[in-house]
Tab-separated table of C-alpha atoms in Angstrom:
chain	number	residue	atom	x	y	z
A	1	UNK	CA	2.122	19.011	19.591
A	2	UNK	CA	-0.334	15.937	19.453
A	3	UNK	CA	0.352	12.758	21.555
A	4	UNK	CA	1.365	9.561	19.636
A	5	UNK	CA	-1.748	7.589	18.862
A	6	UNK	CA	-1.691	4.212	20.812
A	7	UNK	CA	-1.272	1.109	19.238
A	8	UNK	CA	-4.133	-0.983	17.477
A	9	UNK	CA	-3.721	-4.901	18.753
A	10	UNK	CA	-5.976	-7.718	17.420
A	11	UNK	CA	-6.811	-10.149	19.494
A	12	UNK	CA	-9.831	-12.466	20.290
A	13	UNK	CA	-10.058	-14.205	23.818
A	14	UNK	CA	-11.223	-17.222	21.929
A	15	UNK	CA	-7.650	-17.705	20.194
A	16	UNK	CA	-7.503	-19.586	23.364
A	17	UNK	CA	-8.884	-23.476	23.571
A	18	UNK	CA	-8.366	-26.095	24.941
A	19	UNK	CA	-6.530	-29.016	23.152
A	20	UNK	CA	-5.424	-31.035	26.560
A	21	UNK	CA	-1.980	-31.992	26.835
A	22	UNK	CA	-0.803	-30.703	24.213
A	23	UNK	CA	3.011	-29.065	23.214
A	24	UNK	CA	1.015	-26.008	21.379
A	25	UNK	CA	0.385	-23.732	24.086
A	26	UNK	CA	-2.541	-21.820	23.034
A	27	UNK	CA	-2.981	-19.641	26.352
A	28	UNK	CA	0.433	-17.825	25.407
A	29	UNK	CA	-1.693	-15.866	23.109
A	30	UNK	CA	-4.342	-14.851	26.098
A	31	UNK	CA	-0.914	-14.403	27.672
A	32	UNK	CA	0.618	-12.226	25.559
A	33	UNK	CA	-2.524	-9.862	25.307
A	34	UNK	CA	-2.728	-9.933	28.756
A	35	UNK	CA	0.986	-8.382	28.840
A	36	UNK	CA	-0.064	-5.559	25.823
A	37	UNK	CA	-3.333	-4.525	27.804
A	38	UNK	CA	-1.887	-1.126	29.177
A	39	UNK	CA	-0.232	-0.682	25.814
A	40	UNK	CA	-3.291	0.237	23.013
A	41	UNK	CA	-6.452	-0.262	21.835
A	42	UNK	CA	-7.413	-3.578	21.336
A	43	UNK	CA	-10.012	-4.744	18.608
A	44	UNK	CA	-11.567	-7.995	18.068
A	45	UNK	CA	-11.828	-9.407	14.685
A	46	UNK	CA	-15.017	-11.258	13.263
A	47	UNK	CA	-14.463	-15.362	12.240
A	48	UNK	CA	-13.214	-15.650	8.570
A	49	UNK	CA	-16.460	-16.294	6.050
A	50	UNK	CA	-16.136	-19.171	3.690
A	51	UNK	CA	-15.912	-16.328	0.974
A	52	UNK	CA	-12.923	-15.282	3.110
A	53	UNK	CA	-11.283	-19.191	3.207
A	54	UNK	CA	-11.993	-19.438	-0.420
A	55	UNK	CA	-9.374	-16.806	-2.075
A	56	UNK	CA	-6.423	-19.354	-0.833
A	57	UNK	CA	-8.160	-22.571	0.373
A	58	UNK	CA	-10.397	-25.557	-1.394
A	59	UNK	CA	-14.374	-25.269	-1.256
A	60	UNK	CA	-14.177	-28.877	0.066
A	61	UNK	CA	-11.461	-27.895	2.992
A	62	UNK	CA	-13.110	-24.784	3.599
A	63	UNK	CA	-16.517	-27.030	4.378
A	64	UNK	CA	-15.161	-29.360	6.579
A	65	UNK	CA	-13.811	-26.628	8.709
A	66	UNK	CA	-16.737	-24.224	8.804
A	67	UNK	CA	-18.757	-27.382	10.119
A	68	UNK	CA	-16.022	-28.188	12.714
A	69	UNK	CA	-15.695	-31.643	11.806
A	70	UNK	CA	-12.866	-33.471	10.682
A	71	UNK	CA	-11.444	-37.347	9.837
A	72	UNK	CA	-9.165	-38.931	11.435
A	73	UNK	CA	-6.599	-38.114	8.519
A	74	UNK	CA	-7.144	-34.483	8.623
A	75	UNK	CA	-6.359	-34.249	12.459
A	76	UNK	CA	-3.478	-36.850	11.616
A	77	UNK	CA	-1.854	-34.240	9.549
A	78	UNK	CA	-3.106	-31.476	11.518
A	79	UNK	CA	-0.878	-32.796	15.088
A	80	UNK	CA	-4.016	-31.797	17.031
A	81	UNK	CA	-7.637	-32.157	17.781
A	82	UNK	CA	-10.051	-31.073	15.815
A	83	UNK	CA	-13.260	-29.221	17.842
A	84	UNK	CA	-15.732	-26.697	16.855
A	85	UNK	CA	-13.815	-24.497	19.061
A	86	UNK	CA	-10.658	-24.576	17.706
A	87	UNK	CA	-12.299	-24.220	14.173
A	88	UNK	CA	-13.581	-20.801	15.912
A	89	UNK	CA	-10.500	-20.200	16.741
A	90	UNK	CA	-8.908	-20.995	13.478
A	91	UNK	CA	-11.136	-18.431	11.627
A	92	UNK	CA	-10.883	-15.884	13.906
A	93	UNK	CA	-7.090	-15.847	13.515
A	94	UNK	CA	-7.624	-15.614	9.419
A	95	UNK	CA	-9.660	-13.129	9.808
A	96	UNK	CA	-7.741	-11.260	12.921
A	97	UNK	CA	-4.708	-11.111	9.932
A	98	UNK	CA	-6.793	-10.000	7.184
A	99	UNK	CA	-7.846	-7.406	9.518
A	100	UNK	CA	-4.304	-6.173	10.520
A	101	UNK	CA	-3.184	-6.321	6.512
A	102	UNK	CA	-5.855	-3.689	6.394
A	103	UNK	CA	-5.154	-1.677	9.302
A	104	UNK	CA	-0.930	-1.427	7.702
A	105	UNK	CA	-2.334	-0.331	4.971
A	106	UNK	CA	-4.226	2.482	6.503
A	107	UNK	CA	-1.363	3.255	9.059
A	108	UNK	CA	1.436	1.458	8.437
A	109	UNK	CA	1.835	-1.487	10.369
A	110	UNK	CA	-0.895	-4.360	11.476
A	111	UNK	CA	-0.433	-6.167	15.252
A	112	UNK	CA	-1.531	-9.067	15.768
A	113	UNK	CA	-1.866	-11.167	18.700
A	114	UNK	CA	-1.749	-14.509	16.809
A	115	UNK	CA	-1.955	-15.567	13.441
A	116	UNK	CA	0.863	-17.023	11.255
A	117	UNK	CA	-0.121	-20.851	10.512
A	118	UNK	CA	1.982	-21.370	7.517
A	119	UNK	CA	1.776	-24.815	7.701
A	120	UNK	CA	-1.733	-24.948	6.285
A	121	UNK	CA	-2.488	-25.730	2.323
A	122	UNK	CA	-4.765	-25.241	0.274
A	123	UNK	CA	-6.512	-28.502	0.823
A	124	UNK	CA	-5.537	-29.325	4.231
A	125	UNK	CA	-3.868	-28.639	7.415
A	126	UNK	CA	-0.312	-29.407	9.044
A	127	UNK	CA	1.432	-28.775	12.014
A	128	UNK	CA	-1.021	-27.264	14.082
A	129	UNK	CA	-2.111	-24.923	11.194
A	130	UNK	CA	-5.639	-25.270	10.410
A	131	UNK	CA	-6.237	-22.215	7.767
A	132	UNK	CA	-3.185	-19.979	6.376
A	133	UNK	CA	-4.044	-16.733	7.791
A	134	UNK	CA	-1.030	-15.160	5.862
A	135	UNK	CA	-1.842	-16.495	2.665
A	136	UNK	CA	-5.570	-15.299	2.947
A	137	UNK	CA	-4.443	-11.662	3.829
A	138	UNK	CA	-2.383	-11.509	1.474
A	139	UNK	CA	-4.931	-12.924	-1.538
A	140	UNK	CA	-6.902	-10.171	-0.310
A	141	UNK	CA	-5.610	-7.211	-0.792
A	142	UNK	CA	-4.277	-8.682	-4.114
A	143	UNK	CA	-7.681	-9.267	-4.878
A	144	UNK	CA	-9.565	-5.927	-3.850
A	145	UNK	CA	-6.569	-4.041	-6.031
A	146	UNK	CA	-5.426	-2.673	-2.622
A	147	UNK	CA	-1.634	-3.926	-3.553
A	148	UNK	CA	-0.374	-4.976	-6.601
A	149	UNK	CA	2.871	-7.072	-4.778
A	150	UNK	CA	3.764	-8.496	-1.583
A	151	UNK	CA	5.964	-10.558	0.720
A	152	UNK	CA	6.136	-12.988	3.137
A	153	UNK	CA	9.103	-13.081	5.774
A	154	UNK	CA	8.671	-16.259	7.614
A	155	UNK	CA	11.353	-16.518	10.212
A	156	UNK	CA	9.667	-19.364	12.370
A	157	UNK	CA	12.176	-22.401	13.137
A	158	UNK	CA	10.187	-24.577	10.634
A	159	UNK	CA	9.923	-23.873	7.123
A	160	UNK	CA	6.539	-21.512	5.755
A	161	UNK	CA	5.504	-24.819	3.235
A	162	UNK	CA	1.939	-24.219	3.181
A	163	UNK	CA	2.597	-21.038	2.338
A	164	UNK	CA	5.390	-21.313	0.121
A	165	UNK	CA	2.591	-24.090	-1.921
A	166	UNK	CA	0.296	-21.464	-2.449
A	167	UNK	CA	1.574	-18.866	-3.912
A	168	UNK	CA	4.136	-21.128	-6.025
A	169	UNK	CA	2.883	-19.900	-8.791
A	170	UNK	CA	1.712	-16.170	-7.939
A	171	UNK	CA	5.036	-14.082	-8.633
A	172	UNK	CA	4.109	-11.299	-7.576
A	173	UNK	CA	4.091	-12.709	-3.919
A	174	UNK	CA	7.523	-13.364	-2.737
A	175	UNK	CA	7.518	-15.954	-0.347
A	176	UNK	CA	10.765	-16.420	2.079
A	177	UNK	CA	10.972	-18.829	4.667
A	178	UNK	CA	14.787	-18.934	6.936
A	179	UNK	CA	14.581	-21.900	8.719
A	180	UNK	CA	16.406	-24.779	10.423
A	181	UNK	CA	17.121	-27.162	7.913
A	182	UNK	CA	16.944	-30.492	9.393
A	183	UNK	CA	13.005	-29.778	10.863
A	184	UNK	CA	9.880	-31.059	9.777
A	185	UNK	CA	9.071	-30.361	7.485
A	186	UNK	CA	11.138	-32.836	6.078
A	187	UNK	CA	9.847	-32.809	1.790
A	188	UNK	CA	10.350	-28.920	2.289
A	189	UNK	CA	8.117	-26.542	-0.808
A	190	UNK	CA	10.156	-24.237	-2.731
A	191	UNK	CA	9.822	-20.830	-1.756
A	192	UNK	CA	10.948	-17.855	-3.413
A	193	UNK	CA	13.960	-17.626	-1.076
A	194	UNK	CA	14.815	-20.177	1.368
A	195	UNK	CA	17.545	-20.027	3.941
A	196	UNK	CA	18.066	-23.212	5.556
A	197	UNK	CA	20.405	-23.295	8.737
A	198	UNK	CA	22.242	-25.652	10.072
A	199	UNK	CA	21.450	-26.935	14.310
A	200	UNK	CA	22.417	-24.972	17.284
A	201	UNK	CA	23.026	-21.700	14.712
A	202	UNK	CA	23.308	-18.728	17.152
A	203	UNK	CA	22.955	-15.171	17.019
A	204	UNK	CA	26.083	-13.739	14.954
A	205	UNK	CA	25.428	-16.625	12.214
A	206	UNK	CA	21.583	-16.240	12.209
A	207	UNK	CA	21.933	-12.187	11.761
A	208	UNK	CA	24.423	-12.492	9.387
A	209	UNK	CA	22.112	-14.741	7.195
A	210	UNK	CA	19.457	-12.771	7.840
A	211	UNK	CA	21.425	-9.602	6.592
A	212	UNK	CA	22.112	-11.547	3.607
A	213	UNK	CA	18.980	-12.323	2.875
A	214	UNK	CA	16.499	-9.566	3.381
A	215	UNK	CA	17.918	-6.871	0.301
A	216	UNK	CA	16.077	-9.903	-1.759
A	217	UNK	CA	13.347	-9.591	-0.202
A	218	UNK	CA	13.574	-5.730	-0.835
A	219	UNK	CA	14.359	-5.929	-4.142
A	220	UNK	CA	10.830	-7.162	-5.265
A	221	UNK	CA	9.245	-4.289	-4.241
A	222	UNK	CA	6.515	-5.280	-2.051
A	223	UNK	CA	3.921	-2.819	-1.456
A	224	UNK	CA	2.872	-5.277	1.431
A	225	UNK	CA	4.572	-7.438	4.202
A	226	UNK	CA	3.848	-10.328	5.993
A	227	UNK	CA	6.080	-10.906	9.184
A	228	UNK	CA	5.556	-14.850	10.597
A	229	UNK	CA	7.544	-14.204	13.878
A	230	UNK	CA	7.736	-17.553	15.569
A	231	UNK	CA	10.153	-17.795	18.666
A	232	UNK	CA	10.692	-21.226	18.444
A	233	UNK	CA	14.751	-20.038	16.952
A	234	UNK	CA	15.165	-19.641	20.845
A	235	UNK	CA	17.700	-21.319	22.730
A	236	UNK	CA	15.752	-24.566	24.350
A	237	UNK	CA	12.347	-24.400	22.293
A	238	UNK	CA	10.479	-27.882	22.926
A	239	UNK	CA	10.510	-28.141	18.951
A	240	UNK	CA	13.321	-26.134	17.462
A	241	UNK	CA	16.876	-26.444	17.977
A	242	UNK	CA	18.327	-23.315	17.233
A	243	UNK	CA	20.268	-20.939	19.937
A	244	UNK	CA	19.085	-17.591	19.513
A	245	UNK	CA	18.826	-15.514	22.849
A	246	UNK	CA	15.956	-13.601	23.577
A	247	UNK	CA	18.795	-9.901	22.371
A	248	UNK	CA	18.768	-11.986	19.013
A	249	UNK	CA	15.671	-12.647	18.397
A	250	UNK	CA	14.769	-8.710	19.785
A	251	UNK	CA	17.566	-7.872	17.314
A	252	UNK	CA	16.118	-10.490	14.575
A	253	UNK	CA	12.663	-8.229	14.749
A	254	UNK	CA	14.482	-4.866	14.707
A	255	UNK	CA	16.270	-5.274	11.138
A	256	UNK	CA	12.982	-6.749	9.606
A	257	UNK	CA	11.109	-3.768	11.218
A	258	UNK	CA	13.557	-1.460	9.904
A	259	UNK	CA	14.171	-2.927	6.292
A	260	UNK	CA	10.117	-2.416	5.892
A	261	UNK	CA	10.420	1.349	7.582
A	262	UNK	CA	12.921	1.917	4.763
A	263	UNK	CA	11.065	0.542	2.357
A	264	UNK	CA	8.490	2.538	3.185
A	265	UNK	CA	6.617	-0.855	3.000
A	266	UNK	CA	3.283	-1.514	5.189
A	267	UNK	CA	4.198	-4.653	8.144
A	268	UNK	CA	2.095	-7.131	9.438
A	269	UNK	CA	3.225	-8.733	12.464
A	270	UNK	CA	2.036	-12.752	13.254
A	271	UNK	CA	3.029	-14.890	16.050
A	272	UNK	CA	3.816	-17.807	14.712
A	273	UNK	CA	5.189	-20.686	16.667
A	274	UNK	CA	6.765	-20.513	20.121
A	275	UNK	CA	6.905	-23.671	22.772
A	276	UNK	CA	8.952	-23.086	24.943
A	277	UNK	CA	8.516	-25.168	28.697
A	278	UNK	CA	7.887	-21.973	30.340
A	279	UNK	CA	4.813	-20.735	28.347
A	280	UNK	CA	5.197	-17.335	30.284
A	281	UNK	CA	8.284	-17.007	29.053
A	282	UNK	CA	6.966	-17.554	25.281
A	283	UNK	CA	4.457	-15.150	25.847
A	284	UNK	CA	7.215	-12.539	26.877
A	285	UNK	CA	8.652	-13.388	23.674
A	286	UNK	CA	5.481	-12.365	21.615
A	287	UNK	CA	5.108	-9.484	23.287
A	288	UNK	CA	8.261	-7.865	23.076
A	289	UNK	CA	8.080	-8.434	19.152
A	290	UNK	CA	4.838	-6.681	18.256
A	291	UNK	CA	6.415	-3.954	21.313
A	292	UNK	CA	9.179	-3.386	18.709
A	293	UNK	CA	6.909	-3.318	15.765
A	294	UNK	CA	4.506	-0.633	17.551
A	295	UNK	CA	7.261	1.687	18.359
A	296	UNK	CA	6.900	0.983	22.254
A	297	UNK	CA	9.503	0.627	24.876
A	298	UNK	CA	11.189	-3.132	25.267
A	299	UNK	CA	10.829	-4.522	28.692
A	300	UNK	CA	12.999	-7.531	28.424
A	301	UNK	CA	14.347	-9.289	31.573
């Protein structure tokens, strides 16, 4: 009998920079890695090209971030600061998804230590989300003729709008986004599903929706799926205000993990968002997810 091949991460150091003071904790993804070390292999990905940024975003958008510089509306819209650094950082994520689309489709599922800015359009950013590393994946192997359909299961507290904007008209992406309702942000896109839930919804209410929800999902037939994991449903999160424990979410993961091993249906796993005061405790969070997703043993507390 052959041992069970270890698990492929992708992750890049330089997902980590630093934005000051800021309520996006970017050293949960160093974090997070940092927990997965003993687990697999880890491989870093190359920054996105603007060939890459091009399949989903505008040649003007894709400039301004390839030369790191921004206006003051951009980083307005953006929440953050704008640096050559985190424009590094930015592409390296697109790219770190595009590479784990590729990797499901050779084995199944795709890992990634970051990823999953879904607030990002076409033409510019939001909410922290400089480039939409989902949307860019998934243009891909649409346009290389790897996959013919795919989907997108955004379960981050906020709604998936950049996403949802970009492949509005692209049905053979379906696009769904559970959220809490009354979060930015507030002129919500139309995705192909939405599910939005109502403040302080707990575990038996989220799963049931959830339960609800995902045969849709199925239905279409996706020969490729997107997971955006975010934490931020979790009891306390600095910008959600949902009350999922840390079972729930566990138990959130499992039935989207198993509804794609039924399937048959290649994952890809994303962060997403996550902020809660203990960053540690966020990064726990992340790592138990993609865990689940490689088959490994949970270590929760």
């Amino acid at each position: 009998m052959t041992s069970r091949a270890r698990p492929l991460f992708i992750f890049s150091p330089k997902y980590v920079v630093d934005i000051g003071d800021h309520v996006f904790p970017t050293r949960k993804f160093g974090l997070a890695a940092a927990l997965l070390k003993a687990e697999g292999e880890f491989v870093e990905p190359r920054p996105a090209s603007r060939e890459d940024l091009l399949l989903v975003h505008d040649p003007a958008w894709a400039d301004k971030v390839l030369a790191g510089r921004m206006t003051l509306k951009d980083e307005t819209l953006m929440e953050m600061p704008f640096t050559p650094e985190v424009s590094l950082a930015h592409r390296l994520q697109a790219r770190g998804t595009l590479l784990a689309a590729e990797h499901a489709l050779a084995a199944g599922v795709g890992l990634h230590v970051g990823g999953g800015s879904h607030h990002a359009f076409r033409g510019h950013a939001e909410g922290f989300c400089v480039l939409n590393d989902i949307a860019l994946a998934v243009a891909a192997m649409l346009a290389r003729g790897r996959i013919a359909k795919a989907a997108v299961v955004d379960l981050d507290v906020h709604q998936g709008n950049g996403t949802a904007a970009i492949f509005r008209d692209r049905p053979e992406v379906f696009t769904f986004s559970m959220h809490q309702e009354s979060l930015y942000p507030f002129m919500k896109e139309r995705s192909t599903l939405d599910v939005g839930l109502a403040d302080k919804t707990g575990d038996e209410e989220y799963l049931a929706a959830l339960e609800r929800s995902l045969p849709r999902v199925f239905e279409h037939r996706p020969e490729l799926v997107v997971y955006q994991a975010g934490v931020d449903c979790a009891e306390g999160d600095l910008l959600g205000g949902l009350a999922l424990s840390e079972a729930g979410i566990l138990e959130r993961d499992r039935r989207v993990v198993e509804s794609c091993r039924k399937a048959a249906a290649p994952l890809v796993v994303t962060l997403g968002g996550g902020y809660c005061s203990d960053v540690d405790k966020t990064a726990r969070m992340h790592a138990e997810t993609l865990r689940l997703a490689a088959g490994l043993a949970i270590i929760s507390p």
